[in-house]
Amino acid sequence: MKIGVVGSINMDLVIRTNRIPSKGETIIGDNLIDFPGGKGANQAVAISRLGENVTMFGCVGRDQYGECLIQNFKDEKVNTDYIREIDGVSTGVAVITVCDDDNSIIVIPGANNCVDKDYIDSVKDKILEHNLIILQNEIPMETIEYVVDFCHENGIKTILNPAPAKKISKNLIDKLSYLTPNEHEVALIFEGENIDEILNKYDQKLIITLGENGVKFLDENKEIVKVPCRKSNVIDTTGAGDTFNGAFCVGLIHGKKLSGSIKFANIAAGLSTEKFGAQSGMPYLNEVLEEMGGEL
Ligand code: RIB
């Protein structure tokens, strides 16, 4: 069983401060550190650490950050064979301010915008070798729709983690196997709609992550349930959503039911917040299983 990630690859430039500056204000930060990031890349690393084969489909610039991020994937045992290096375009960058246990992020997509239909056409045969494909909103929407159409036609399951928040079409939602918005994303996508009604309408397709309030979904018994979040010693929440999504893929690929996959993902996400940097705290399989007190 193989999981593929079609998505973004960024270098995160992380500044720790004691508060987020207001408009027009200058404040002093504690330090600036580079970390590998990007929602797609983070999800790929989370999947790999949890013991699954994973292929990253995406683009970086032919520059120092690109080189460093490809090496990071190799160190993390993520398949990099189909990452395209683009001349004359910079690798994606995210400027992240971390303050208390929250963050704010500005993304400069750079080469992530080169994940286009032409790139997908060049890797279609490889995508077909996968059983589950996960995407996020940091590559062009046209590409997301193209990949989901292709996977739908070929019986490959898809998950869209619609982050950062963007409107998406009903047609796209219909073709997805799972949609995993947070509370802000769900409010934008289903503007004005009642959450419980849409959870029932998109029967077991919609998984809403609520940060410290846990995860809400319609379970196998057609009941709306809320899984509370793990009590963690939070250092940095950056990448917690990505860990959740990566771990959710791992649960599904192991044939776990929706509720079991969500429980597994929730613990992994909680563990990931206990270190600084998006990928630093991502747990390995044994750490999650230890907490679950069982097998995957
Ligand atoms: O979800 C966290 C990620 O969002 C960061 O790693 C950053 O690169 C942005 O894409």
Coordinates of C-alpha atoms and ligand atoms in Angstrom, one line a residue:
M1 CA 0.0 0.0 0.0
K2 CA 1.4 3.4 -0.9
I3 CA 0.5 6.9 0.0
G4 CA 1.3 9.9 -2.3
V5 CA 1.4 13.5 -1.3
V6 CA 0.7 16.1 -4.0
G7 CA 1.6 19.4 -2.4
S8 CA 3.8 22.2 -1.2
I9 CA 7.4 22.2 -0.1
N10 CA 8.6 25.2 1.9
M11 CA 11.5 26.4 3.9
D12 CA 10.0 27.8 7.2
L13 CA 11.8 30.9 8.5
V14 CA 10.6 30.9 12.1
I15 CA 10.8 33.9 14.4
R16 CA 9.9 33.4 18.1
T17 CA 8.5 36.5 19.8
N18 CA 6.7 37.3 23.0
R19 CA 3.7 38.7 21.0
I20 CA 2.5 39.2 17.5
P21 CA 3.3 42.8 16.3
S22 CA 0.4 45.1 15.6
K23 CA 0.0 46.9 12.3
G24 CA 2.9 49.5 11.8
E25 CA 4.7 48.3 15.0
T26 CA 8.3 47.1 15.3
I27 CA 9.1 44.5 18.0
I28 CA 12.2 42.5 18.9
G29 CA 12.2 38.8 18.2
D30 CA 14.1 36.2 20.2
N31 CA 15.7 34.3 17.3
L32 CA 15.2 33.2 13.6
I33 CA 15.6 29.5 12.7
D34 CA 15.2 27.7 9.3
F35 CA 13.1 24.6 9.5
P36 CA 11.8 22.3 6.6
G37 CA 8.1 22.9 6.1
G38 CA 5.3 23.3 3.7
K39 CA 2.0 21.6 4.4
G40 CA 2.5 18.9 1.8
A41 CA 6.1 18.2 2.9
N42 CA 5.1 18.1 6.6
Q43 CA 2.4 15.5 5.8
A44 CA 4.8 13.4 3.9
V45 CA 7.3 13.4 6.8
A46 CA 4.5 12.6 9.3
I47 CA 3.5 9.6 7.2
S48 CA 7.0 8.3 6.8
R49 CA 7.8 8.6 10.5
L50 CA 4.7 6.5 11.2
G51 CA 6.2 3.8 9.1
E52 CA 4.5 4.1 5.7
N53 CA 5.9 4.3 2.2
V54 CA 5.3 7.8 0.9
T55 CA 6.1 9.6 -2.3
M56 CA 6.3 13.4 -2.5
F57 CA 5.0 15.0 -5.7
G58 CA 5.8 18.7 -5.8
C59 CA 8.3 21.3 -7.0
V60 CA 11.2 23.3 -5.5
G61 CA 13.5 25.9 -7.1
R62 CA 17.0 24.8 -8.2
D63 CA 18.5 26.7 -5.2
Q64 CA 20.0 26.2 -1.8
Y65 CA 16.7 25.8 0.0
G66 CA 15.5 23.3 -2.6
E67 CA 18.6 21.2 -2.2
C68 CA 18.3 21.3 1.5
L69 CA 14.6 20.3 1.5
I70 CA 15.2 17.4 -0.9
Q71 CA 18.0 16.2 1.4
N72 CA 15.6 16.5 4.4
F73 CA 13.1 14.2 2.6
K74 CA 15.8 11.7 1.9
D75 CA 16.9 11.7 5.6
E76 CA 13.2 11.1 6.5
K77 CA 12.9 8.3 4.0
V78 CA 10.3 10.1 1.8
N79 CA 10.5 9.1 -1.9
T80 CA 11.8 12.2 -3.8
D81 CA 12.1 10.6 -7.3
Y82 CA 9.4 12.8 -8.8
I83 CA 10.1 16.2 -7.2
R84 CA 10.8 18.6 -10.0
E85 CA 13.5 21.2 -9.6
I86 CA 12.7 24.4 -11.4
D87 CA 15.3 26.8 -12.9
G88 CA 14.8 30.5 -12.2
V89 CA 12.0 30.2 -9.6
S90 CA 12.6 30.2 -5.8
T91 CA 11.7 27.4 -3.5
G92 CA 8.6 28.2 -1.4
V93 CA 9.2 30.0 1.8
A94 CA 7.0 30.5 4.9
V95 CA 7.6 33.3 7.4
I96 CA 6.3 32.1 10.7
T97 CA 5.9 34.0 13.9
V98 CA 5.5 31.8 17.0
C99 CA 4.3 33.4 20.1
D100 CA 3.0 31.6 23.3
D101 CA 1.4 28.5 21.9
D102 CA 0.1 30.0 18.7
N103 CA 1.5 31.2 15.3
S104 CA 0.9 33.3 12.3
I105 CA 2.2 32.4 8.9
I106 CA 2.9 34.2 5.6
V107 CA 3.6 31.8 2.6
I108 CA 5.5 32.9 -0.5
P109 CA 4.6 30.0 -2.9
G110 CA 7.5 30.3 -5.4
A111 CA 8.0 26.9 -7.0
N112 CA 4.8 25.5 -5.4
N113 CA 2.9 27.4 -8.1
C114 CA 4.8 25.2 -10.7
V115 CA 2.8 22.2 -9.5
D116 CA 0.6 22.6 -12.6
K117 CA -1.2 20.3 -15.0
D118 CA 1.9 19.8 -17.1
Y119 CA 3.8 18.6 -14.0
I120 CA 0.9 16.2 -13.1
D121 CA 0.8 14.9 -16.6
S122 CA 4.5 14.0 -16.3
V123 CA 3.9 11.9 -13.1
K124 CA 0.4 10.5 -13.8
D125 CA 1.8 7.0 -14.3
K126 CA 3.5 7.2 -10.9
I127 CA 0.3 8.6 -9.2
L128 CA -1.5 5.4 -10.4
E129 CA 0.9 3.3 -8.3
H130 CA -0.6 4.8 -5.1
N131 CA -3.7 3.8 -3.1
L132 CA -4.2 7.1 -1.4
I133 CA -3.4 10.6 -2.4
I134 CA -3.5 13.6 -0.1
L135 CA -3.5 17.2 -1.2
Q136 CA -3.6 20.7 0.5
N137 CA -4.4 24.2 -0.7
E138 CA -0.8 25.4 -1.2
I139 CA -0.7 24.5 -4.8
P140 CA -2.9 25.9 -7.6
M141 CA -6.6 25.0 -7.2
E142 CA -6.7 24.0 -10.9
T143 CA -4.1 21.4 -10.2
I144 CA -5.9 20.1 -7.1
E145 CA -9.1 19.7 -9.2
Y146 CA -7.1 18.0 -12.0
V147 CA -5.5 15.5 -9.6
V148 CA -8.8 14.7 -7.8
D149 CA -10.6 14.1 -11.2
F150 CA -7.8 11.8 -12.3
C151 CA -7.8 9.8 -9.0
H152 CA -11.6 9.7 -9.0
E153 CA -11.6 8.2 -12.6
N154 CA -8.9 5.7 -11.5
G155 CA -10.4 4.6 -8.2
I156 CA -7.7 6.1 -6.1
K157 CA -8.9 7.5 -2.7
T158 CA -8.2 11.2 -2.1
I159 CA -8.0 13.5 1.0
L160 CA -8.0 17.2 0.7
N161 CA -6.8 19.2 3.7
P162 CA -8.2 22.6 2.6
A163 CA -5.5 24.7 4.3
P164 CA -5.0 27.6 3.9
A165 CA -8.7 28.4 3.7
K166 CA -10.1 28.8 0.2
K167 CA -13.5 28.3 -1.4
I168 CA -13.8 25.0 -3.1
S169 CA -16.4 23.7 -5.6
K170 CA -19.2 21.2 -4.7
N171 CA -18.0 19.1 -7.6
L172 CA -14.6 18.8 -6.0
I173 CA -16.1 17.9 -2.6
D174 CA -18.2 15.2 -4.3
K175 CA -15.2 13.5 -5.9
L176 CA -13.1 13.5 -2.7
S177 CA -13.0 10.6 -0.3
Y178 CA -12.3 12.8 2.7
L179 CA -12.2 16.6 3.4
T180 CA -10.4 17.7 6.6
P181 CA -11.0 21.4 7.3
N182 CA -10.4 23.2 10.5
E183 CA -13.1 25.4 12.0
H184 CA -12.2 28.5 9.9
E185 CA -11.9 26.5 6.7
V186 CA -15.2 24.8 7.2
A187 CA -16.9 28.2 7.8
L188 CA -15.6 29.5 4.5
I189 CA -16.3 26.4 2.5
F190 CA -19.8 25.9 3.8
E191 CA -20.7 29.5 4.5
G192 CA -23.9 29.9 6.4
E193 CA -24.6 26.2 6.6
N194 CA -25.3 24.3 9.8
I195 CA -22.2 22.2 10.7
D196 CA -24.2 19.2 12.0
E197 CA -26.3 19.2 8.9
I198 CA -23.3 19.1 6.6
L199 CA -21.6 16.4 8.7
N200 CA -24.7 14.3 8.0
K201 CA -24.9 15.3 4.4
Y202 CA -21.3 14.4 3.6
D203 CA -21.6 11.0 5.4
Q204 CA -18.2 10.2 6.9
K205 CA -16.4 12.3 4.4
L206 CA -16.0 15.5 6.5
I207 CA -13.6 15.5 9.4
I208 CA -13.5 18.9 11.2
T209 CA -10.4 19.6 13.3
L210 CA -11.1 22.1 16.1
G211 CA -7.6 22.6 17.5
E212 CA -7.7 22.3 21.3
N213 CA -11.3 21.4 21.1
G214 CA -10.6 18.1 19.3
V215 CA -12.1 16.6 16.1
K216 CA -15.8 16.4 15.1
F217 CA -17.1 13.9 12.6
L218 CA -20.0 11.5 11.8
D219 CA -19.0 8.0 12.9
E220 CA -19.8 4.6 11.6
N221 CA -23.0 4.5 13.7
K222 CA -24.1 7.7 12.0
E223 CA -23.6 9.7 15.2
I224 CA -21.8 13.0 15.4
V225 CA -18.9 12.5 17.8
K226 CA -16.2 14.8 19.1
V227 CA -12.8 13.2 20.0
P228 CA -11.1 15.4 22.6
C229 CA -7.6 16.6 21.9
R230 CA -4.7 15.0 23.7
K231 CA -3.4 16.9 26.7
S232 CA 0.0 18.1 25.5
N233 CA 2.8 20.2 26.9
V234 CA 2.5 22.6 23.9
I235 CA 5.6 24.3 22.6
D236 CA 4.6 25.0 19.0
T237 CA 1.4 24.1 17.2
T238 CA 3.0 24.6 13.7
G239 CA 2.5 21.4 11.7
A240 CA 0.0 19.9 14.1
G241 CA -2.7 19.9 11.5
D242 CA -0.3 18.3 9.0
T243 CA 0.7 15.6 11.5
F244 CA -3.1 14.9 12.0
N245 CA -3.6 14.6 8.2
G246 CA -0.5 12.4 7.7
A247 CA -1.4 10.1 10.6
F248 CA -5.0 9.9 9.4
C249 CA -3.7 8.6 6.0
V250 CA -1.7 6.0 7.9
G251 CA -4.7 4.8 9.9
L252 CA -6.8 4.5 6.7
I253 CA -4.2 2.7 4.8
H254 CA -4.0 0.2 7.6
G255 CA -7.7 -0.4 7.1
K256 CA -8.7 1.2 10.4
K257 CA -12.2 2.6 10.6
L258 CA -12.8 6.3 10.5
S259 CA -13.1 6.6 14.3
G260 CA -9.9 4.6 14.8
S261 CA -7.9 6.5 12.2
I262 CA -9.0 9.8 13.8
K263 CA -8.1 8.6 17.3
F264 CA -4.7 7.6 16.1
A265 CA -4.2 10.9 14.2
N266 CA -5.3 13.0 17.2
I267 CA -2.6 11.4 19.4
A268 CA 0.1 11.9 16.8
A269 CA -1.0 15.6 16.3
G270 CA -0.9 16.2 20.1
L271 CA 2.6 14.7 20.4
S272 CA 3.8 16.9 17.5
T273 CA 3.2 20.1 19.4
E274 CA 5.7 19.3 22.1
K275 CA 8.8 20.5 20.1
F276 CA 9.6 23.6 18.2
G277 CA 9.3 23.5 14.4
A278 CA 6.7 21.9 12.1
Q279 CA 8.5 18.6 11.7
S280 CA 10.7 18.4 14.8
G281 CA 8.0 17.0 17.1
M282 CA 6.4 14.6 14.6
P283 CA 6.2 11.3 16.4
Y284 CA 7.4 7.8 15.3
L285 CA 4.9 4.9 15.2
N286 CA 6.1 3.4 18.5
E287 CA 5.4 6.6 20.4
V288 CA 1.8 6.8 19.2
L289 CA 1.2 3.1 19.8
E290 CA 2.6 3.4 23.3
E291 CA -0.1 6.0 24.1
M292 CA -2.8 4.1 22.4
G293 CA -1.9 1.0 24.3
G294 CA -2.3 -1.2 21.2
E295 CA -1.5 -2.1 17.7
L296 CA -2.2 -0.2 14.5
Ligands
RIB1 O1 1.1 23.8 8.4 C1 2.3 24.4 8.7 C2 3.0 24.8 7.4 O2 2.3 25.9 6.8 C3 4.4 25.4 7.6 O3 5.4 24.4 7.6 C4 4.5 26.4 6.5 O4 5.4 26.1 5.5 C5 3.1 26.6 5.9 O5 3.0 26.0 4.7

